[in-house]
Coordinates of C-alpha atoms and ligand atoms in Angstrom, one line a residue:
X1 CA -22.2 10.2 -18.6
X2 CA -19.5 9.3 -16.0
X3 CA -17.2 5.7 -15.6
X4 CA -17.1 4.8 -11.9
X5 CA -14.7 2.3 -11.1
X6 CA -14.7 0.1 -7.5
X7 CA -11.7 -1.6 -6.6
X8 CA -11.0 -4.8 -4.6
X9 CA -11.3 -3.5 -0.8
X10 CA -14.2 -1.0 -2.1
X11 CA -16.7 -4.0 -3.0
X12 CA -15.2 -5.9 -0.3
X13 CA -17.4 -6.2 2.3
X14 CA -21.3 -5.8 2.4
X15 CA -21.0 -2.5 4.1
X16 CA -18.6 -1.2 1.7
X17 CA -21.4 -2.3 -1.1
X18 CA -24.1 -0.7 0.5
X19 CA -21.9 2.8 1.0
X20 CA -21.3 2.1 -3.3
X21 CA -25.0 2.4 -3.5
X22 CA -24.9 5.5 -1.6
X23 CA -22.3 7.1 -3.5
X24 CA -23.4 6.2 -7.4
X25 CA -27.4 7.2 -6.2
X26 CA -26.5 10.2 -4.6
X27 CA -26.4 12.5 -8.1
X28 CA -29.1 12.0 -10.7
X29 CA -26.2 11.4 -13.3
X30 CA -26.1 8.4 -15.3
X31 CA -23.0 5.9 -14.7
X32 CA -21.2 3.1 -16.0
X33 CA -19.6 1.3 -12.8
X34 CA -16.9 -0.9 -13.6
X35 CA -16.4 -3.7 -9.9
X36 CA -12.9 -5.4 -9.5
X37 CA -13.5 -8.6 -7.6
X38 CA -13.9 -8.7 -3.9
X39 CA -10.0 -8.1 -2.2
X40 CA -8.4 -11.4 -1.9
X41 CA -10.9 -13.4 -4.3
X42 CA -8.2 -12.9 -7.7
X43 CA -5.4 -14.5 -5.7
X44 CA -7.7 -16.8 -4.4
X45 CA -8.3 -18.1 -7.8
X46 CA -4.8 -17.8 -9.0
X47 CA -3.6 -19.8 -5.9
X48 CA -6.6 -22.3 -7.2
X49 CA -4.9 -22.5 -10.6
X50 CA -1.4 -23.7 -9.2
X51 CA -3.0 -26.3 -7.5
X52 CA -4.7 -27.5 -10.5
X53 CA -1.7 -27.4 -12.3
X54 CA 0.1 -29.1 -9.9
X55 CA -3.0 -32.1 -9.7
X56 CA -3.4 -31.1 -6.2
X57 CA -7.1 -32.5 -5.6
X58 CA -6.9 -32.3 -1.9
X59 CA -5.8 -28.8 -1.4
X60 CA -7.5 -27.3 -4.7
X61 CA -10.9 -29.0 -2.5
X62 CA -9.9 -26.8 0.4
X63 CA -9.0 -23.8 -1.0
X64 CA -12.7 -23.9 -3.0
X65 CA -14.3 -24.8 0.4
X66 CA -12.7 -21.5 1.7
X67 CA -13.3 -19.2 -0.8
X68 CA -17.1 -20.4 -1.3
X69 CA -17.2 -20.0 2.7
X70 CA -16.3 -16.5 2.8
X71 CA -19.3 -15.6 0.1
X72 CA -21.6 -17.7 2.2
X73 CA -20.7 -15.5 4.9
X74 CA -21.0 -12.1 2.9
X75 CA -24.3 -12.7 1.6
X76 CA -26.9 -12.7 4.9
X77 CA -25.1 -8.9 5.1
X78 CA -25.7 -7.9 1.9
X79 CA -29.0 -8.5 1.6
X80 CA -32.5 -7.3 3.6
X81 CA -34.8 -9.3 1.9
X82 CA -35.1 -13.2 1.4
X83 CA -35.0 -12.7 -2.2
X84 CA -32.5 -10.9 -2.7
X85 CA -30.6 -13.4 -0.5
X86 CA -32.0 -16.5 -2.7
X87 CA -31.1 -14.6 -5.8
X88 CA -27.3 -13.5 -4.7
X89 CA -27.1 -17.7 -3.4
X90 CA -28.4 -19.1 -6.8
X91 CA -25.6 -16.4 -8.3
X92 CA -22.8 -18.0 -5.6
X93 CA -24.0 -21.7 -6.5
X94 CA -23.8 -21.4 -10.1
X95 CA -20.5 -19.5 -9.9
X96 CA -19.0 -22.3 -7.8
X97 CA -20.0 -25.1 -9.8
X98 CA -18.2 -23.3 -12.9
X99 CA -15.0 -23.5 -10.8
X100 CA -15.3 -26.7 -9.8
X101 CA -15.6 -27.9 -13.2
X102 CA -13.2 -25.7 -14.8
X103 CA -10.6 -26.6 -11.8
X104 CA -10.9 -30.2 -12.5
X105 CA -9.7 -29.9 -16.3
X106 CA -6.6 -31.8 -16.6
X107 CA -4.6 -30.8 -18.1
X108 CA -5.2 -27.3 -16.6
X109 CA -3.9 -24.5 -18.8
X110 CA -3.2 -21.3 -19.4
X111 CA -7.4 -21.0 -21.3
X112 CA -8.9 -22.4 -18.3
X113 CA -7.0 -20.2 -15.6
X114 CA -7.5 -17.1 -17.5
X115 CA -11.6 -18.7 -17.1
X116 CA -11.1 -19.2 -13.3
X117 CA -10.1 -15.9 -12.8
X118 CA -12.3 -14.5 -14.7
X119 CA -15.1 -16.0 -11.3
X120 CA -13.7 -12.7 -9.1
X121 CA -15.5 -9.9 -11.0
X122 CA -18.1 -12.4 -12.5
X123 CA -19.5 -12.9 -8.8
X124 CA -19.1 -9.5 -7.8
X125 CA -21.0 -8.0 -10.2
X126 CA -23.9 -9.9 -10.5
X127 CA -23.6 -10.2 -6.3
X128 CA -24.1 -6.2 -6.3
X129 CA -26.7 -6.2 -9.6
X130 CA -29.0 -8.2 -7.5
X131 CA -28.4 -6.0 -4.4
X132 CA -29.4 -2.6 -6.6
X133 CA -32.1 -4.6 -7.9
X134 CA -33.5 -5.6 -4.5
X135 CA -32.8 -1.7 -3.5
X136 CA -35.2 -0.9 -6.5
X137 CA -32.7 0.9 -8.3
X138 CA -32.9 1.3 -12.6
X139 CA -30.2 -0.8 -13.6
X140 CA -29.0 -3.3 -15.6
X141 CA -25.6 -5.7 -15.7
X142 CA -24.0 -5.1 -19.2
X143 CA -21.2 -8.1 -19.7
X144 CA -18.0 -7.0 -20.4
X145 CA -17.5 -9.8 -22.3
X146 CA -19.3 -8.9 -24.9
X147 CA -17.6 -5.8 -25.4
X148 CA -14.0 -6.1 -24.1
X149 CA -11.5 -7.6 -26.6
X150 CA -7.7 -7.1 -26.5
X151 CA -6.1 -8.3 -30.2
X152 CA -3.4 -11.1 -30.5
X153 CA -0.6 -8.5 -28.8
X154 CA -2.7 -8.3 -25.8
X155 CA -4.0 -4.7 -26.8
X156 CA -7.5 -3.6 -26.0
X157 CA -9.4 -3.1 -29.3
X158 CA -10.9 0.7 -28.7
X159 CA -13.3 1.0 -31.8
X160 CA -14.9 -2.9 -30.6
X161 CA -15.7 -1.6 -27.6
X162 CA -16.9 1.7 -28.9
X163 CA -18.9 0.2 -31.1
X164 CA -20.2 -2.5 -29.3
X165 CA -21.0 -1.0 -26.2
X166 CA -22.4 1.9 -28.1
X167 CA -24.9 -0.7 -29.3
X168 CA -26.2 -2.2 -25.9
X169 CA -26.1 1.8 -24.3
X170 CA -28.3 2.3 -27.0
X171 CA -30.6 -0.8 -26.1
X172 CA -30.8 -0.1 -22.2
X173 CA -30.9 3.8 -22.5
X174 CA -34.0 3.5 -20.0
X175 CA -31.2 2.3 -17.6
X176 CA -30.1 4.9 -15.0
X177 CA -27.2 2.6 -13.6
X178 CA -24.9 0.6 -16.3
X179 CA -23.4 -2.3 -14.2
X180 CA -20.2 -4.4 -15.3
X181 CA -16.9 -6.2 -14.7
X182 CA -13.2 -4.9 -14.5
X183 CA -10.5 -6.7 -15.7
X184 CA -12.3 -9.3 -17.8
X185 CA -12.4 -9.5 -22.0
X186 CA -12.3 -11.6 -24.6
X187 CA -8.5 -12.2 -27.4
X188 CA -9.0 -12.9 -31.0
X189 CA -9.6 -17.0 -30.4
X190 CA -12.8 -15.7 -28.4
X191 CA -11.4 -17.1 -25.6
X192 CA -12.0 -15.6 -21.8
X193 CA -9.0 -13.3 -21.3
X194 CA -7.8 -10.3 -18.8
X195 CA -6.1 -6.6 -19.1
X196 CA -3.5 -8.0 -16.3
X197 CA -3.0 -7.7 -12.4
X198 CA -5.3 -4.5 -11.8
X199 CA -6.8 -3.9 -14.5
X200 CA -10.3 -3.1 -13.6
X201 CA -8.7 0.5 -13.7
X202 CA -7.6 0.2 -17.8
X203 CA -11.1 -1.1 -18.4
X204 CA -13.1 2.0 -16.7
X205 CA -10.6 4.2 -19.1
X206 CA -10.9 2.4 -21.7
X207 CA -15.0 2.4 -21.1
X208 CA -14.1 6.3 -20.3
X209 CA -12.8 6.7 -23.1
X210 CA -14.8 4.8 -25.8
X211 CA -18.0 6.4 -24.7
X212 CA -15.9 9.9 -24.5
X213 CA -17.4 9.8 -20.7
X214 CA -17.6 13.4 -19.1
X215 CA -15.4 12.0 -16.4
X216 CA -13.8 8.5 -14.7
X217 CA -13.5 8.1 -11.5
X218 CA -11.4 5.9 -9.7
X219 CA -12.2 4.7 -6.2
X220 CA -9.8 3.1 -4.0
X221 CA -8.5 3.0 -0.8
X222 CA -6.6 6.0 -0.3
X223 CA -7.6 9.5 -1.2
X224 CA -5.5 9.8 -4.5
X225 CA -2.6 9.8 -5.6
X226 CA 0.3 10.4 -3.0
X227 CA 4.0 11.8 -3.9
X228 CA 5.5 8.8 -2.7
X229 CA 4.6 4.8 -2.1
X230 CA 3.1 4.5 1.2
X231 CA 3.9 1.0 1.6
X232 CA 7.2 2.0 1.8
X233 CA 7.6 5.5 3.1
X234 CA 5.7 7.2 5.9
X235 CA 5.2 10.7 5.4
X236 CA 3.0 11.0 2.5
X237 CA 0.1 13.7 1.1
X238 CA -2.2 13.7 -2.0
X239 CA -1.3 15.3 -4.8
X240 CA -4.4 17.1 -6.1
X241 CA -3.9 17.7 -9.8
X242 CA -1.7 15.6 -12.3
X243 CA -1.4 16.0 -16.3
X244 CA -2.5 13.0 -18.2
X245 CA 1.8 12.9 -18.8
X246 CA 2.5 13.0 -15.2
X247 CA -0.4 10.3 -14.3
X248 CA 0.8 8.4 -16.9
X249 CA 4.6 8.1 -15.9
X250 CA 3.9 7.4 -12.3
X251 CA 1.4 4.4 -13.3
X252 CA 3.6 2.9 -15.8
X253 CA 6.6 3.2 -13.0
X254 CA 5.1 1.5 -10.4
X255 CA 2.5 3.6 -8.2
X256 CA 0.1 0.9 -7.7
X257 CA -3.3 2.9 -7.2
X258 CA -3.3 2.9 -11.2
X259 CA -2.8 0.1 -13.4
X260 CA 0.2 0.8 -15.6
X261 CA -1.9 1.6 -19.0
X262 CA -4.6 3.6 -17.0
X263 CA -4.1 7.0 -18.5
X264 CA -3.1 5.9 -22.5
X265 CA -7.5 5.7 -23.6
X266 CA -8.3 8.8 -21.1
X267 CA -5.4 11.1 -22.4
X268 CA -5.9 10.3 -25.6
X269 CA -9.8 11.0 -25.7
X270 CA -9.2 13.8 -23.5
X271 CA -11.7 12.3 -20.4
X272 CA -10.6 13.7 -17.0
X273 CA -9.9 10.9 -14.5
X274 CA -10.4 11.5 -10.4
X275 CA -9.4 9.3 -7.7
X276 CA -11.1 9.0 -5.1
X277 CA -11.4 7.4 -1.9
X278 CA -14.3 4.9 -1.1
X279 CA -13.7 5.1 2.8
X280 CA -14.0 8.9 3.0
X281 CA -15.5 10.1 -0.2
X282 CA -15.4 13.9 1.0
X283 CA -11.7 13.8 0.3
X284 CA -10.6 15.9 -2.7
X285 CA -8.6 13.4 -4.3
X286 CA -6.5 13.7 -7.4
X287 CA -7.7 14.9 -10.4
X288 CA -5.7 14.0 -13.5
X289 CA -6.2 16.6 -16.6
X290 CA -4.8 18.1 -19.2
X291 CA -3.6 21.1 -17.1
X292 CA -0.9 21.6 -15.2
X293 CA -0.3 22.5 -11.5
X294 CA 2.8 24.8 -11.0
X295 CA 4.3 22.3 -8.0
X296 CA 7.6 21.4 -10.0
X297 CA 8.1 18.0 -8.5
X298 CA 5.3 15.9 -8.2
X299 CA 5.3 12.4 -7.0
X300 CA 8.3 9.5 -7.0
X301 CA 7.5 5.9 -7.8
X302 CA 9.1 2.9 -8.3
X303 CA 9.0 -0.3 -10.7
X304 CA 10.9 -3.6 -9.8
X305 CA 11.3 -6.5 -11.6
X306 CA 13.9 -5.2 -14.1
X307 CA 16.8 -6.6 -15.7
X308 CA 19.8 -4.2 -17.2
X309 CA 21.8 -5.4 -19.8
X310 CA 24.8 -4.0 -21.3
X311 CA 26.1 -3.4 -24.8
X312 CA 28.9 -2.0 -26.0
X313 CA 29.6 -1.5 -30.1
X314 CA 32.4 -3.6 -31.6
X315 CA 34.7 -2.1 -34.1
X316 CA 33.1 -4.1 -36.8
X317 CA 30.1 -1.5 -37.3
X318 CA 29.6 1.9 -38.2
X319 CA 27.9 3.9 -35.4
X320 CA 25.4 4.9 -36.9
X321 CA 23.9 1.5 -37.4
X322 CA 24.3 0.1 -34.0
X323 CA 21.1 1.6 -32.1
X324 CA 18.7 0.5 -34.8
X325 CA 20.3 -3.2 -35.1
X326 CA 20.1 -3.2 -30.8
X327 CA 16.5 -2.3 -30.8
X328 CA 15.7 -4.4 -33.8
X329 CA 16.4 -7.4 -31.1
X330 CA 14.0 -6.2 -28.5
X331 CA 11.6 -5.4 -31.0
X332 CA 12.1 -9.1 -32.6
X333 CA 11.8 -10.5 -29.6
X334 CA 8.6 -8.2 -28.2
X335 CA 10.1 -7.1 -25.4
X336 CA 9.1 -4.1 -24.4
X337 CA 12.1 -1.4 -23.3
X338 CA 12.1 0.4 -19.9
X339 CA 15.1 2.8 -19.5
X340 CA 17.7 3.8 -22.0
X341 CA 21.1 5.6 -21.4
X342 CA 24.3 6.1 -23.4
X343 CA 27.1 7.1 -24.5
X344 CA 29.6 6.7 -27.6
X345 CA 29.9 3.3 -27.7
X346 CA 27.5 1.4 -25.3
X347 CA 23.6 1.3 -24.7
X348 CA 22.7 0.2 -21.4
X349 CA 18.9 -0.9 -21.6
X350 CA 16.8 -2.6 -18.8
X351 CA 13.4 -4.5 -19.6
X352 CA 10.8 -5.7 -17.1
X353 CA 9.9 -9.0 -19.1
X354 CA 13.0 -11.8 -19.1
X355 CA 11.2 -14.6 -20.7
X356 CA 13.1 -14.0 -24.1
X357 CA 16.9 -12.7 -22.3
X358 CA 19.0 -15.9 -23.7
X359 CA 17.6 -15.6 -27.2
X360 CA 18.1 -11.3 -27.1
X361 CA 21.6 -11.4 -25.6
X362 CA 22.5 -14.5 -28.1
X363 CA 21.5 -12.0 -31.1
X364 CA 23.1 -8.8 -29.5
X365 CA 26.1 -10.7 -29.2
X366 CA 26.8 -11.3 -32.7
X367 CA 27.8 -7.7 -33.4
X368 CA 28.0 -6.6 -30.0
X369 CA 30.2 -7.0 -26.8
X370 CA 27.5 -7.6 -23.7
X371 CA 28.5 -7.2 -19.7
X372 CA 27.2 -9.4 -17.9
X373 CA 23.3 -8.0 -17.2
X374 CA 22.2 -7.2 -13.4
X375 CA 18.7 -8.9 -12.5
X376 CA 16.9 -7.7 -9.5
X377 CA 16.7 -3.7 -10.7
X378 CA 14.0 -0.8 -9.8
X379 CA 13.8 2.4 -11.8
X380 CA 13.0 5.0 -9.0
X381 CA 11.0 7.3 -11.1
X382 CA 10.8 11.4 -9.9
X383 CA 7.6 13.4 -12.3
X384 CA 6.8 16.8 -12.0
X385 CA 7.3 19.6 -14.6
X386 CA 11.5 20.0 -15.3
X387 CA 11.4 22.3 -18.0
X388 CA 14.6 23.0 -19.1
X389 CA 14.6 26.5 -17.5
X390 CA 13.8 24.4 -14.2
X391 CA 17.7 25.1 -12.2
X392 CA 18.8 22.6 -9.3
X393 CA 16.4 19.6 -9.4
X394 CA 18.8 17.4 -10.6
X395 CA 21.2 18.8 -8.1
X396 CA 18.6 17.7 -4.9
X397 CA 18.0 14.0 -6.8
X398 CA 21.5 13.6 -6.8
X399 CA 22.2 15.1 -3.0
X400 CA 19.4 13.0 -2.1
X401 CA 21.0 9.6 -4.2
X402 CA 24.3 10.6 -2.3
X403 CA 25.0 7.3 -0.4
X404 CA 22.8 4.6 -2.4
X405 CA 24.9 3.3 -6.0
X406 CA 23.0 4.6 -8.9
X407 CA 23.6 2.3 -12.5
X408 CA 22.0 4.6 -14.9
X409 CA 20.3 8.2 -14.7
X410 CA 18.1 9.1 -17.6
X411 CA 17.5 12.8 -17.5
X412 CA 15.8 15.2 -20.2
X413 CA 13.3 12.8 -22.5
X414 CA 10.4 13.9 -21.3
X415 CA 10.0 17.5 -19.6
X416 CA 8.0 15.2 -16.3
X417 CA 10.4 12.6 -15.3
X418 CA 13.8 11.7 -14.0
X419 CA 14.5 8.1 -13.7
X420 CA 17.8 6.2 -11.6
X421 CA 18.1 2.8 -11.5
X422 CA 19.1 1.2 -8.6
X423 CA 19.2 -2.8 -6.9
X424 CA 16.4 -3.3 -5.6
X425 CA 17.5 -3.7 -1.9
X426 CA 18.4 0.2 -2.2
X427 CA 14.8 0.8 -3.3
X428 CA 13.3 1.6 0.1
X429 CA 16.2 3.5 1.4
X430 CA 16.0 5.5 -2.0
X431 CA 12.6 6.5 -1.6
X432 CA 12.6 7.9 1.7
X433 CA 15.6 9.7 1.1
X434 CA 14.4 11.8 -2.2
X435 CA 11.0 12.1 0.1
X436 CA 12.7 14.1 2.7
X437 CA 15.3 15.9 0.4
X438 CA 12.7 16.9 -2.2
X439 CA 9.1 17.6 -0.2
X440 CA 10.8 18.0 2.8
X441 CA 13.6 19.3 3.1
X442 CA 13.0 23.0 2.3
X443 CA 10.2 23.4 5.3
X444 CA 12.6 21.6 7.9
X445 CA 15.2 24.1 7.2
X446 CA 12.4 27.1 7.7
X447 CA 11.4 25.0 11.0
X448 CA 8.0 24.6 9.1
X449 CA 7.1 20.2 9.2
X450 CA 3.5 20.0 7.4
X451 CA 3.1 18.6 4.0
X452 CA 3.8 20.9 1.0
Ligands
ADP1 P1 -7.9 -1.2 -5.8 O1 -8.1 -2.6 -5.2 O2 -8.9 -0.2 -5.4 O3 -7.6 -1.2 -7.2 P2 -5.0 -1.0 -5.3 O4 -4.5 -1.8 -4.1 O5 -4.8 -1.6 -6.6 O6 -6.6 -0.7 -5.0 O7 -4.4 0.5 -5.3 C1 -4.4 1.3 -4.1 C2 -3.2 1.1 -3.3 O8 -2.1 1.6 -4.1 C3 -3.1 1.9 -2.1 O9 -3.7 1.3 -1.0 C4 -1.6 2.1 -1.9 O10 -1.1 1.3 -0.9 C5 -1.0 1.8 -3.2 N1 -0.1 2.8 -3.7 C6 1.2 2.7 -4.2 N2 1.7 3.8 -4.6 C7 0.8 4.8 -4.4 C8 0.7 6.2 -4.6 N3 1.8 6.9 -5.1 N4 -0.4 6.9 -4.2 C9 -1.4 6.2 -3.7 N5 -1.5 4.9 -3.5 C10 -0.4 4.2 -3.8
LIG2 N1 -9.3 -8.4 -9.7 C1 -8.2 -8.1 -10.6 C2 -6.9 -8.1 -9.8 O1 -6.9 -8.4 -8.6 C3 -8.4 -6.8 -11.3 C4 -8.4 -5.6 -10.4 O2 -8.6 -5.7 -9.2 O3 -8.3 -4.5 -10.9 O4 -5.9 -8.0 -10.3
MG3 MG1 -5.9 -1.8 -8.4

């Protein structure tokens, strides 16, 4: 069995839905497909949120007119029949009356936004259930509520999900096509929940992995992974083949086409995961596997949003004790740990969370001296294979990094990743400069200009 996962601007439009159909029929295999919400329908509800929070009647009224408009508007597309049209309108109808009653809660907290948003991948599955269903196709719509659960640290709950979705496989094992929502779960109060911006993708690999699929596939926009952010830089190419250690290091530094915890359930069940592009599905696309490739640098990414803070050890304490009672702090405090560098007597750290920075620097400085920390950081991540016997790719980064200030280097952790930070208004001109220096650079100097 395989875990097909559709992102936003795969499901969103009715043409795009009917090419899904196309794809998931077009083998006799039986699939799980995981649906993000339509593009634009999660901020949508977000944006709904503020205005509830803010008691903003007027323009919470509009921005539900609005959304509700744009579903009225997909649905005559979708649809050849008049009932599969009166089905998908009774789906929209219901869907919106939930929102407006969960909108008008006052006050409007964290529990009923993490409902609201819950609507985007609520509507578009049961919008593309009824269209399979009015195609005549064997399938049923499987709620991820039911078997989704993250525990009171946020983390997804493998063996629930095994277990229970192993129960209701078992049920519908008639069913050729196993329907459900991305994103969506349930925390320990059995409240409506979510696996974070993106995370339809951590839910097919976590479904991938629970089910020990024979593959997930990941379809998106773009056909794979590239070696460098296209937002930002302009010559780009697929990468065909990643390890789950390279996938994993690019997702959790920033290259968007993954959520960050993508590759943790797949690697660790061993499940291959492809991505693959909805808009020209004959693309090869990246496939992310145990094996290795022998390209020595891979892909570069970047995360922003960090914060680095400095410590240096006072006299007072042996060395020896001084990392563990640093990272006691972060620990303490839950905060997560990006970057690490240092030397005798300092530990320069950055983190990507701030909520808790007074109370962590307040405790650090009680047997530590602090700098003052630098906000607005991006680790500019470089993955590939570096073995130690690997001579002179340091030495490009580094040509490459020649003009832009670098504040820490972190070098020699992991065999597949070199990571600089830098301030974030270097980030672009870093990235395009280790894109020519390290993919490029080589073939210009041959006269040869294609992609590696
Ligand atoms: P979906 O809605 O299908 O989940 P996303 O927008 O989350 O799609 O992810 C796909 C996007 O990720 C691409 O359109 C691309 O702009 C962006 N992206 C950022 N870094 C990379 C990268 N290294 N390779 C491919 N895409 C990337
Ligand atoms: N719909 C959610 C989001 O926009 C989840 C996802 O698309 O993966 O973040
Ligand atoms: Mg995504």
């Amino acid at each position: 069995m395989q875990v097909w996962k559709f992102g936003g601007t795969s499901v969103g439009k009715p043409e795009r839905m009917h090419s899904i159909r196309t794809l998931i029929t077009a083998d006799s295999g039986r699939k799980i497909v995981v649906l993000s919400a339509l593009s634009g329908t999660t901020n949508a509800l977000l944006s709904m949120g503020e205005s509830a929070k803010a008691g903003n009647d007027a323009e919470l009224s509009q921005k539900i007119t609005n959304l509700r408009a744009h579903y009225d508007a997909f649905l005559p597309d979708l649809y050849a029949t008049p009932e599969g049209l009166a089905k998908g309108i009774q789906v929209v109808e219901s869907e919106f009356s939930f929102i407006r009653s969960v909108t008008g809660i006052r006050p409007f907290t964290l529990k009923q936004e993490k409902e609201l948003v819950a609507e985007g991948e609520l509507l578009s599955t049961q919008l593309f259930a009824v269209y399979l269903d009015e195609q005549g196709e064997n399938t049923v719509l499987l709620p991820a509520l039911d078997f989704m659960r993250i525990d009171a640290d946020g983390e997804p709950i493998l063996s629930f999900t095994e277990e229970k979705l192993g129960e209701m496989l078992a049920q519908h094992s008639d069913k050729q096509l196993i329907i459900t929502q991305g994103f969506i779960c349930r925390n320990p109060r059995n409240e409506v929940d979510n696996l974070k911006r993106g995370g339809s993708d951590y839910t097919a690999s976590l479904i991938g992995g629970a089910i020990r699929a024979e593959e997930i596939q990941i379809w998106t926009d773009i056909d794979g992974m590239h070696n460098n952010d296209p937002r930002i830089v302009k010559k780009t190419f697929p990468i065909r083949q990643l390890t789950f250690e390279e996938a994993a290091e690019l997702a959790y530094f920033g290259a968007k086409i993954l959520h960050p915890s993508t590759i943790t359930p797949a690697k660790q069940r061993g499940v291959p995961v492809r991505l693959k592009n909805t808009m020209e599905p004959a693309a090869y696309g990246t496939l992310i596997a145990d094996n290795t490739s022998d390209r020595d640098i891979k892909a570069i990414a970047a995360k922003d949003g960090l914060t680095a803070i400095y410590i240096h050890s006072t006299r007072m304490l042996n060395a020896y004790g001084f990392l563990r009672r640093v990272f006691e702090v972060f620990e303490n405090y839950k905060t997560p740990v990006d970057m690490i560098t240092t030397s005798e007597v300092s530990v320069s750290v950055t983190i990507d969370n701030p909520e808790h920075l007074d109370d962590i620097t307040a405790e650090l400085s009680k047997f530590a001296d602090l700098e003052e920390h630098d906000r607005d950081q991006t680790i500019i991540c470089i993955v590939g294979n570096f073995s130690a016997d690997k001579e002179g790719i340091a030495l490009k980064v580094l040509e490459a990094m020649k003009s832009i200030p670098i504040r820490m280097i972190s070098y020699g952790p992991s065999e597949h990743n070199i990571s600089l930070l830098v301030h974030t208004k270097h980030k672009a001109e870093a990235l395009n400069a280790l894109n020519e220096r390290l993919f490029y650079y080589e073939d210009a100097m041959q006269g040869i200009f294609t992609a590696p």
